mmCIF file of C-alpha atoms in Angstrom:
data_model
loop_
_atom_site.group_PDB
_atom_site.id
_atom_site.type_symbol
_atom_site.label_atom_id
_atom_site.label_comp_id
_atom_site.label_asym_id
_atom_site.label_seq_id
_atom_site.Cartn_x
_atom_site.Cartn_y
_atom_site.Cartn_z
ATOM 1 C CA UNK J 1399 52.783 68.159 33.728
ATOM 2 C CA UNK J 1400 50.724 67.985 30.590
ATOM 3 C CA UNK J 1401 47.098 68.932 30.758
ATOM 4 C CA UNK J 1402 44.693 65.932 30.669
ATOM 5 C CA UNK J 1403 43.369 65.136 27.181
ATOM 6 C CA UNK J 1404 39.752 65.866 26.587
ATOM 7 C CA UNK J 1405 37.825 62.730 25.768
ATOM 8 C CA UNK J 1406 35.710 63.212 22.687
ATOM 9 C CA UNK J 1407 32.697 60.950 22.558
ATOM 10 C CA UNK J 1408 31.588 59.992 19.092
ATOM 11 C CA UNK J 1409 27.938 59.900 18.212
ATOM 12 C CA UNK J 1410 26.645 56.512 17.284
ATOM 13 C CA UNK J 1411 26.284 55.864 13.579
ATOM 14 C CA UNK J 1412 22.567 55.969 13.119
ATOM 15 C CA UNK J 1413 22.765 54.316 9.699
ATOM 16 C CA UNK J 1414 24.598 51.241 11.010
ATOM 17 C CA UNK J 1415 22.224 50.901 13.979
ATOM 18 C CA UNK J 1416 19.166 51.090 11.780
ATOM 19 C CA UNK J 1417 20.667 48.579 9.366
ATOM 20 C CA UNK J 1418 21.339 46.133 12.194
ATOM 21 C CA UNK J 1419 17.801 46.474 13.487
ATOM 22 C CA UNK J 1420 16.452 45.867 9.998
ATOM 23 C CA UNK J 1421 18.442 42.628 9.683
ATOM 24 C CA UNK J 1422 17.119 41.400 13.009
ATOM 25 C CA UNK J 1423 13.585 42.074 11.874
ATOM 26 C CA UNK J 1424 14.054 40.007 8.694
ATOM 27 C CA UNK J 1425 15.733 37.239 10.699
ATOM 28 C CA UNK J 1426 12.845 37.094 13.145
ATOM 29 C CA UNK J 1427 10.324 37.182 10.336
ATOM 30 C CA UNK J 1428 11.889 34.109 8.744
ATOM 31 C CA UNK J 1429 11.628 32.142 11.966
ATOM 32 C CA UNK J 1430 8.039 33.276 12.461
ATOM 33 C CA UNK J 1431 7.233 32.124 8.929
ATOM 34 C CA UNK J 1432 8.855 28.732 9.564
ATOM 35 C CA UNK J 1433 6.941 28.369 12.831
ATOM 36 C CA UNK J 1434 3.671 29.226 11.082
ATOM 37 C CA UNK J 1435 4.336 26.585 8.431
ATOM 38 C CA UNK J 1436 4.920 23.906 11.073
ATOM 39 C CA UNK J 1437 1.839 24.990 12.985
ATOM 40 C CA UNK J 1438 -0.182 24.821 9.778
ATOM 41 C CA UNK J 1439 1.151 21.354 8.982
ATOM 42 C CA UNK J 1440 0.332 20.241 12.517
ATOM 43 C CA UNK J 1441 -3.237 21.500 12.218
ATOM 44 C CA UNK J 1442 -3.621 19.840 8.794
ATOM 45 C CA UNK J 1443 -2.187 16.567 10.091
ATOM 46 C CA UNK J 1444 -4.478 16.651 13.117
ATOM 47 C CA UNK J 1445 -7.558 17.207 10.964
ATOM 48 C CA UNK J 1446 -6.582 14.764 8.202
ATOM 49 C CA UNK J 1447 -5.611 11.932 10.558
ATOM 50 C CA UNK J 1448 -7.971 12.655 13.444
ATOM 51 C CA UNK J 1449 -9.344 9.105 13.673
ATOM 52 C CA UNK J 1450 -5.887 7.558 13.434
ATOM 53 C CA UNK J 1451 -4.479 9.909 16.086
ATOM 54 C CA UNK J 1452 -7.431 9.196 18.359
ATOM 55 C CA UNK J 1453 -6.759 5.462 18.061
ATOM 56 C CA UNK J 1454 -2.988 5.931 18.516
ATOM 57 C CA UNK J 1455 -3.522 7.408 21.980
ATOM 58 C CA UNK J 1456 -6.433 5.165 22.953
ATOM 59 C CA UNK J 1457 -6.473 2.461 25.615
ATOM 60 C CA UNK J 1458 -7.291 -0.073 22.890
ATOM 61 C CA UNK J 1459 -3.987 0.564 21.142
ATOM 62 C CA UNK J 1460 -2.050 0.363 24.410
ATOM 63 C CA UNK J 1461 -3.462 -3.125 24.945
ATOM 64 C CA UNK J 1462 -2.426 -4.276 21.468
ATOM 65 C CA UNK J 1463 0.489 -6.695 21.296
ATOM 66 C CA UNK J 1464 2.344 -4.668 18.678
ATOM 67 C CA UNK J 1465 1.787 -1.127 17.480
ATOM 68 C CA UNK J 1466 3.580 1.548 15.464
ATOM 69 C CA UNK J 1467 3.114 5.017 14.043
ATOM 70 C CA UNK J 1468 1.752 3.350 10.899
ATOM 71 C CA UNK J 1469 -1.373 2.588 12.929
ATOM 72 C CA UNK J 1470 -2.312 6.260 12.544
ATOM 73 C CA UNK J 1471 -2.529 6.004 8.754
ATOM 74 C CA UNK J 1472 -3.909 2.466 8.685
ATOM 75 C CA UNK J 1473 -6.798 3.293 11.006
ATOM 76 C CA UNK J 1474 -7.466 6.542 9.152
ATOM 77 C CA UNK J 1475 -7.646 4.713 5.818
ATOM 78 C CA UNK J 1476 -9.914 2.025 7.243
ATOM 79 C CA UNK J 1477 -12.242 4.621 8.777
ATOM 80 C CA UNK J 1478 -12.506 6.466 5.472
ATOM 81 C CA UNK J 1479 -13.492 3.281 3.627
ATOM 82 C CA UNK J 1480 -15.992 1.819 6.062
ATOM 83 C CA UNK J 1481 -18.429 1.070 3.231
ATOM 84 C CA UNK J 1482 -15.867 -0.939 1.232
ATOM 85 C CA UNK J 1483 -14.892 -4.607 1.506
ATOM 86 C CA UNK J 1484 -11.603 -5.397 3.266
ATOM 87 C CA UNK J 1485 -9.192 -8.277 2.843
ATOM 88 C CA UNK J 1486 -5.554 -9.346 3.142
ATOM 89 C CA UNK J 1487 -2.987 -11.335 1.178
ATOM 90 C CA UNK J 1488 -0.540 -13.964 2.339
ATOM 91 C CA UNK J 1489 2.280 -16.298 1.392
ATOM 92 C CA UNK J 1490 4.526 -18.725 3.263
ATOM 93 C CA UNK J 1491 6.234 -15.681 4.830
ATOM 94 C CA UNK J 1492 3.276 -15.365 7.216
ATOM 95 C CA UNK J 1493 4.170 -18.717 8.770
ATOM 96 C CA UNK J 1494 1.620 -20.969 10.449
ATOM 97 C CA UNK J 1495 -1.621 -18.995 10.383
ATOM 98 C CA UNK J 1496 -4.259 -19.522 13.078
ATOM 99 C CA UNK J 1497 -7.247 -19.111 10.781
ATOM 100 C CA UNK J 1498 -9.854 -19.493 13.496
ATOM 101 C CA UNK J 1499 -8.639 -16.224 15.065
ATOM 102 C CA UNK J 1500 -8.802 -14.112 11.906
ATOM 103 C CA UNK J 1501 -11.857 -11.919 12.029
ATOM 104 C CA UNK J 1502 -11.286 -8.182 12.198
ATOM 105 C CA UNK J 1503 -8.548 -5.544 12.260
ATOM 106 C CA UNK J 1504 -8.471 -3.414 15.421
ATOM 107 C CA UNK J 1505 -11.622 -5.220 16.610
ATOM 108 C CA UNK J 1506 -13.642 -2.994 14.278
ATOM 109 C CA UNK J 1507 -13.001 -3.660 10.596
ATOM 110 C CA UNK J 1508 -14.092 -7.108 9.306
ATOM 111 C CA UNK J 1509 -11.925 -9.041 6.856
ATOM 112 C CA UNK J 1510 -13.851 -10.823 4.115
ATOM 113 C CA UNK J 1511 -11.415 -11.903 1.404
ATOM 114 C CA UNK J 1512 -7.859 -13.165 1.025
ATOM 115 C CA UNK J 1513 -5.409 -13.522 -1.845
ATOM 116 C CA UNK J 1514 -2.994 -16.454 -1.506
ATOM 117 C CA UNK J 1515 0.310 -16.742 -3.321
ATOM 118 C CA UNK J 1516 0.319 -19.946 -5.356
ATOM 119 C CA UNK J 1517 3.224 -20.029 -7.808
ATOM 120 C CA UNK J 1518 6.362 -18.126 -8.781
ATOM 121 C CA UNK J 1519 7.954 -18.182 -12.208
ATOM 122 C CA UNK J 1520 8.019 -21.373 -14.262
ATOM 123 C CA UNK J 1521 8.602 -23.812 -11.399
ATOM 124 C CA UNK J 1522 8.211 -22.166 -7.971
ATOM 125 C CA UNK J 1523 5.385 -23.186 -5.647
ATOM 126 C CA UNK J 1524 4.600 -21.409 -2.393
ATOM 127 C CA UNK J 1525 5.133 -24.020 0.295
ATOM 128 C CA UNK J 1526 2.085 -22.883 2.254
ATOM 129 C CA UNK J 1527 -0.253 -22.524 -0.718
ATOM 130 C CA UNK J 1528 -2.340 -25.674 -0.411
ATOM 131 C CA UNK J 1529 -2.806 -25.307 3.341
ATOM 132 C CA UNK J 1530 -3.701 -21.620 3.089
ATOM 133 C CA UNK J 1531 -5.939 -22.208 0.067
ATOM 134 C CA UNK J 1532 -7.993 -24.875 1.803
ATOM 135 C CA UNK J 1533 -8.064 -23.006 5.120
ATOM 136 C CA UNK J 1534 -9.365 -19.851 3.436
ATOM 137 C CA UNK J 1535 -12.371 -21.735 2.069
ATOM 138 C CA UNK J 1536 -12.922 -23.636 5.315
ATOM 139 C CA UNK J 1537 -13.043 -20.357 7.230
ATOM 140 C CA UNK J 1538 -15.490 -18.704 4.802
ATOM 141 C CA UNK J 1539 -13.158 -16.195 3.190
ATOM 142 C CA UNK J 1540 -13.587 -15.247 -0.454
ATOM 143 C CA UNK J 1541 -10.292 -16.472 -1.841
ATOM 144 C CA UNK J 1542 -8.033 -15.736 -4.791
ATOM 145 C CA UNK J 1543 -4.742 -17.228 -5.999
ATOM 146 C CA UNK J 1544 -1.908 -15.209 -7.479
ATOM 147 C CA UNK J 1545 1.153 -15.947 -9.576
ATOM 148 C CA UNK J 1546 4.397 -14.022 -9.014
ATOM 149 C CA UNK J 1547 5.719 -13.327 -12.497
ATOM 150 C CA UNK J 1548 9.456 -13.584 -13.118
ATOM 151 C CA UNK J 1549 10.312 -11.302 -16.072
ATOM 152 C CA UNK J 1550 13.295 -13.329 -17.253
ATOM 153 C CA UNK J 1551 11.485 -16.665 -17.530
ATOM 154 C CA UNK J 1552 9.267 -17.969 -20.324
ATOM 155 C CA UNK J 1553 5.712 -16.630 -20.089
ATOM 156 C CA UNK J 1554 4.031 -19.738 -21.534
ATOM 157 C CA UNK J 1555 5.824 -22.000 -19.075
ATOM 158 C CA UNK J 1556 4.773 -19.697 -16.237
ATOM 159 C CA UNK J 1557 1.137 -19.779 -17.353
ATOM 160 C CA UNK J 1558 1.080 -23.574 -17.587
ATOM 161 C CA UNK J 1559 2.764 -23.841 -14.204
ATOM 162 C CA UNK J 1560 0.014 -21.756 -12.586
ATOM 163 C CA UNK J 1561 -2.742 -23.720 -14.349
ATOM 164 C CA UNK J 1562 -1.286 -27.062 -13.244
ATOM 165 C CA UNK J 1563 -1.223 -26.047 -9.586
ATOM 166 C CA UNK J 1564 -4.321 -23.897 -9.091
ATOM 167 C CA UNK J 1565 -7.908 -25.138 -9.270
ATOM 168 C CA UNK J 1566 -10.422 -22.298 -9.249
ATOM 169 C CA UNK J 1567 -14.142 -22.698 -8.800
ATOM 170 C CA UNK J 1568 -17.399 -20.904 -8.245
ATOM 171 C CA UNK J 1569 -17.108 -18.123 -5.706
ATOM 172 C CA UNK J 1570 -13.336 -17.681 -6.132
ATOM 173 C CA UNK J 1571 -11.650 -14.575 -7.502
ATOM 174 C CA UNK J 1572 -10.320 -14.669 -11.069
ATOM 175 C CA UNK J 1573 -6.630 -15.656 -11.303
ATOM 176 C CA UNK J 1574 -4.158 -12.903 -10.417
ATOM 177 C CA UNK J 1575 -0.912 -11.953 -12.158
ATOM 178 C CA UNK J 1576 1.604 -10.192 -9.898
ATOM 179 C CA UNK J 1577 4.276 -8.246 -11.794
ATOM 180 C CA UNK J 1578 6.748 -6.085 -9.877
ATOM 181 C CA UNK J 1579 10.206 -6.653 -11.357
ATOM 182 C CA UNK J 1580 11.840 -5.042 -14.373
ATOM 183 C CA UNK J 1581 13.355 -7.333 -17.024
ATOM 184 C CA UNK J 1582 17.123 -7.812 -17.142
ATOM 185 C CA UNK J 1583 17.660 -9.555 -20.464
ATOM 186 C CA UNK J 1584 14.775 -8.310 -22.598
ATOM 187 C CA UNK J 1585 13.083 -5.032 -23.512
ATOM 188 C CA UNK J 1586 9.977 -3.670 -21.837
ATOM 189 C CA UNK J 1587 7.995 -4.276 -25.030
ATOM 190 C CA UNK J 1588 9.056 -7.904 -24.948
ATOM 191 C CA UNK J 1589 7.995 -8.169 -21.310
ATOM 192 C CA UNK J 1590 4.571 -6.701 -22.121
ATOM 193 C CA UNK J 1591 4.150 -9.281 -24.890
ATOM 194 C CA UNK J 1592 4.987 -12.046 -22.424
ATOM 195 C CA UNK J 1593 2.512 -10.729 -19.869
ATOM 196 C CA UNK J 1594 -0.211 -10.642 -22.520
ATOM 197 C CA UNK J 1595 0.549 -14.245 -23.482
ATOM 198 C CA UNK J 1596 0.252 -15.284 -19.829
ATOM 199 C CA UNK J 1597 -3.066 -13.439 -19.528
ATOM 200 C CA UNK J 1598 -4.495 -14.948 -22.705
ATOM 201 C CA UNK J 1599 -3.525 -18.546 -21.884
ATOM 202 C CA UNK J 1600 -4.851 -18.298 -18.323
ATOM 203 C CA UNK J 1601 -8.082 -16.603 -19.435
ATOM 204 C CA UNK J 1602 -8.672 -19.319 -22.022
ATOM 205 C CA UNK J 1603 -8.218 -22.035 -19.388
ATOM 206 C CA UNK J 1604 -10.385 -20.559 -16.604
ATOM 207 C CA UNK J 1605 -12.882 -18.742 -18.812
ATOM 208 C CA UNK J 1606 -12.447 -15.447 -16.961
ATOM 209 C CA UNK J 1607 -10.191 -12.427 -17.400
ATOM 210 C CA UNK J 1608 -7.338 -12.340 -14.843
ATOM 211 C CA UNK J 1609 -6.684 -9.562 -12.332
ATOM 212 C CA UNK J 1610 -3.471 -7.544 -12.733
ATOM 213 C CA UNK J 1611 -1.437 -6.591 -9.641
ATOM 214 C CA UNK J 1612 1.450 -4.116 -9.498
ATOM 215 C CA UNK J 1613 2.792 -1.054 -7.714
ATOM 216 C CA UNK J 1614 1.259 2.262 -8.735
ATOM 217 C CA UNK J 1615 4.429 3.675 -10.297
ATOM 218 C CA UNK J 1616 5.176 0.472 -12.219
ATOM 219 C CA UNK J 1617 1.594 0.209 -13.439
ATOM 220 C CA UNK J 1618 1.302 3.836 -14.539
ATOM 221 C CA UNK J 1619 4.642 3.840 -16.348
ATOM 222 C CA UNK J 1620 4.665 0.409 -17.985
ATOM 223 C CA UNK J 1621 1.280 -1.347 -17.883
ATOM 224 C CA UNK J 1622 -1.626 1.077 -17.957
ATOM 225 C CA UNK J 1623 -1.753 1.565 -21.737
ATOM 226 C CA UNK J 1624 -1.135 -2.100 -22.486
ATOM 227 C CA UNK J 1625 -3.848 -3.425 -20.149
ATOM 228 C CA UNK J 1626 -6.718 -0.895 -20.199
ATOM 229 C CA UNK J 1627 -9.586 -3.346 -19.705
ATOM 230 C CA UNK J 1628 -8.415 -5.436 -16.767
ATOM 231 C CA UNK J 1629 -9.358 -5.418 -13.115
ATOM 232 C CA UNK J 1630 -6.347 -3.830 -11.421
ATOM 233 C CA UNK J 1631 -4.995 -4.301 -7.923
ATOM 234 C CA UNK J 1632 -2.596 -1.493 -7.026
ATOM 235 C CA UNK J 1633 -0.050 -1.280 -4.211
ATOM 236 C CA UNK J 1634 0.615 2.159 -2.728
ATOM 237 C CA UNK J 1635 1.893 2.523 0.862
ATOM 238 C CA UNK J 1636 2.477 6.293 0.781
ATOM 239 C CA UNK J 1637 1.697 7.630 4.258
ATOM 240 C CA UNK J 1638 -0.093 10.649 2.847
ATOM 241 C CA UNK J 1639 -2.296 8.758 0.377
ATOM 242 C CA UNK J 1640 -5.515 8.257 2.316
ATOM 243 C CA UNK J 1641 -8.175 7.483 -0.313
ATOM 244 C CA UNK J 1642 -8.579 4.840 -2.977
ATOM 245 C CA UNK J 1643 -8.476 6.190 -6.519
ATOM 246 C CA UNK J 1644 -11.560 5.642 -8.717
ATOM 247 C CA UNK J 1645 -9.609 3.638 -11.312
ATOM 248 C CA UNK J 1646 -8.268 1.158 -8.734
ATOM 249 C CA UNK J 1647 -10.433 -1.935 -8.203
ATOM 250 C CA UNK J 1648 -8.294 -3.136 -5.291
ATOM 251 C CA UNK J 1649 -5.881 -1.078 -3.204
ATOM 252 C CA UNK J 1650 -3.098 -2.663 -1.164
ATOM 253 C CA UNK J 1651 -2.623 0.295 1.151
ATOM 254 C CA UNK J 1652 -0.231 -1.156 3.712
ATOM 255 C CA UNK J 1653 2.264 -3.950 4.230
ATOM 256 C CA UNK J 1654 2.265 -3.382 7.981
ATOM 257 C CA UNK J 1655 -1.204 -4.542 8.952
ATOM 258 C CA UNK J 1656 -1.700 -6.409 12.218
ATOM 259 C CA UNK J 1657 -4.199 -9.260 11.970
ATOM 260 C CA UNK J 1658 -5.134 -11.558 14.869
ATOM 261 C CA UNK J 1659 -3.996 -15.106 14.124
ATOM 262 C CA UNK J 1660 -0.988 -14.007 12.038
ATOM 263 C CA UNK J 1661 2.319 -13.395 13.797
ATOM 264 C CA UNK J 1662 3.944 -11.290 11.062
ATOM 265 C CA UNK J 1663 2.890 -7.996 9.469
ATOM 266 C CA UNK J 1664 0.340 -8.465 6.691
ATOM 267 C CA UNK J 1665 -0.652 -6.671 3.485
ATOM 268 C CA UNK J 1666 -4.156 -5.241 3.852
ATOM 269 C CA UNK J 1667 -6.412 -4.482 0.881
ATOM 270 C CA UNK J 1668 -9.578 -2.560 0.082
ATOM 271 C CA UNK J 1669 -12.020 -3.461 -2.680
ATOM 272 C CA UNK J 1670 -13.417 -0.343 -4.311
ATOM 273 C CA UNK J 1671 -17.055 -1.292 -3.866
ATOM 274 C CA UNK J 1672 -19.585 -3.030 -1.649
ATOM 275 C CA UNK J 1673 -20.286 -6.740 -1.169
ATOM 276 C CA UNK J 1674 -22.807 -6.962 -3.986
ATOM 277 C CA UNK J 1675 -20.366 -5.348 -6.410
ATOM 278 C CA UNK J 1676 -17.598 -7.671 -5.254
ATOM 279 C CA UNK J 1677 -19.698 -10.774 -5.927
ATOM 280 C CA UNK J 1678 -20.155 -9.722 -9.560
ATOM 281 C CA UNK J 1679 -16.443 -10.165 -10.327
ATOM 282 C CA UNK J 1680 -16.201 -13.647 -8.783
ATOM 283 C CA UNK J 1681 -16.165 -16.824 -10.875
ATOM 284 C CA UNK J 1682 -19.727 -18.024 -11.504
#
């Protein structure tokens, strides 16, 4: 019978063991770093949106008919601009508005002005314009009328169409030009020329310089240099934009506002000033 073989035990490779431990350390460090980033973002979010978060978990919000995560930002923005004047804008998309119920947002922030869509292009008329226009005045809102500009239609015809359908008077906002679309069959320079013609014709008729509305990106890229001296109304719904910029006269900060008396979501706006400053830009 053969003698049993002697089992030789090999010593562990210290280099491989150390290398494995080192990799685990780096791996853990990465996860710790990721966790720290998320914790930091959570702390920043909690501090930056403290009023909105407080409202989101409040009993008042639970009683509201309709709520969403956008309430956090909307309330935060409203809280930050408590000294400014608030308003909203509407068209026929808001349906049959119960004007007598419109007062405040979240039972805290009073609404004082409204922009009403009047005309679109060279021949479009908002079907609810006349009713909304008269109701706004009857319910003591400062009111303004806006024209939705269609880039591929004649600018002079669009200006005359607005003038024929909108009567502005003392205490109303200047006329508003809403431009959001890019042209399809003309250059941007040609569009700018058309917008300027619309502005000039309308200003000559009403005796006051119109207000220019657009999205922030569109305005910065295409309109800012061409219209440096106009009152501007800028739309920006970015969740993380919480303050109105100094160069914005009006800021449409959300399209998801909830206003008593209106069944649909509503655009909500902030005027970058107080009531006395607002009155100075109205038609006298």
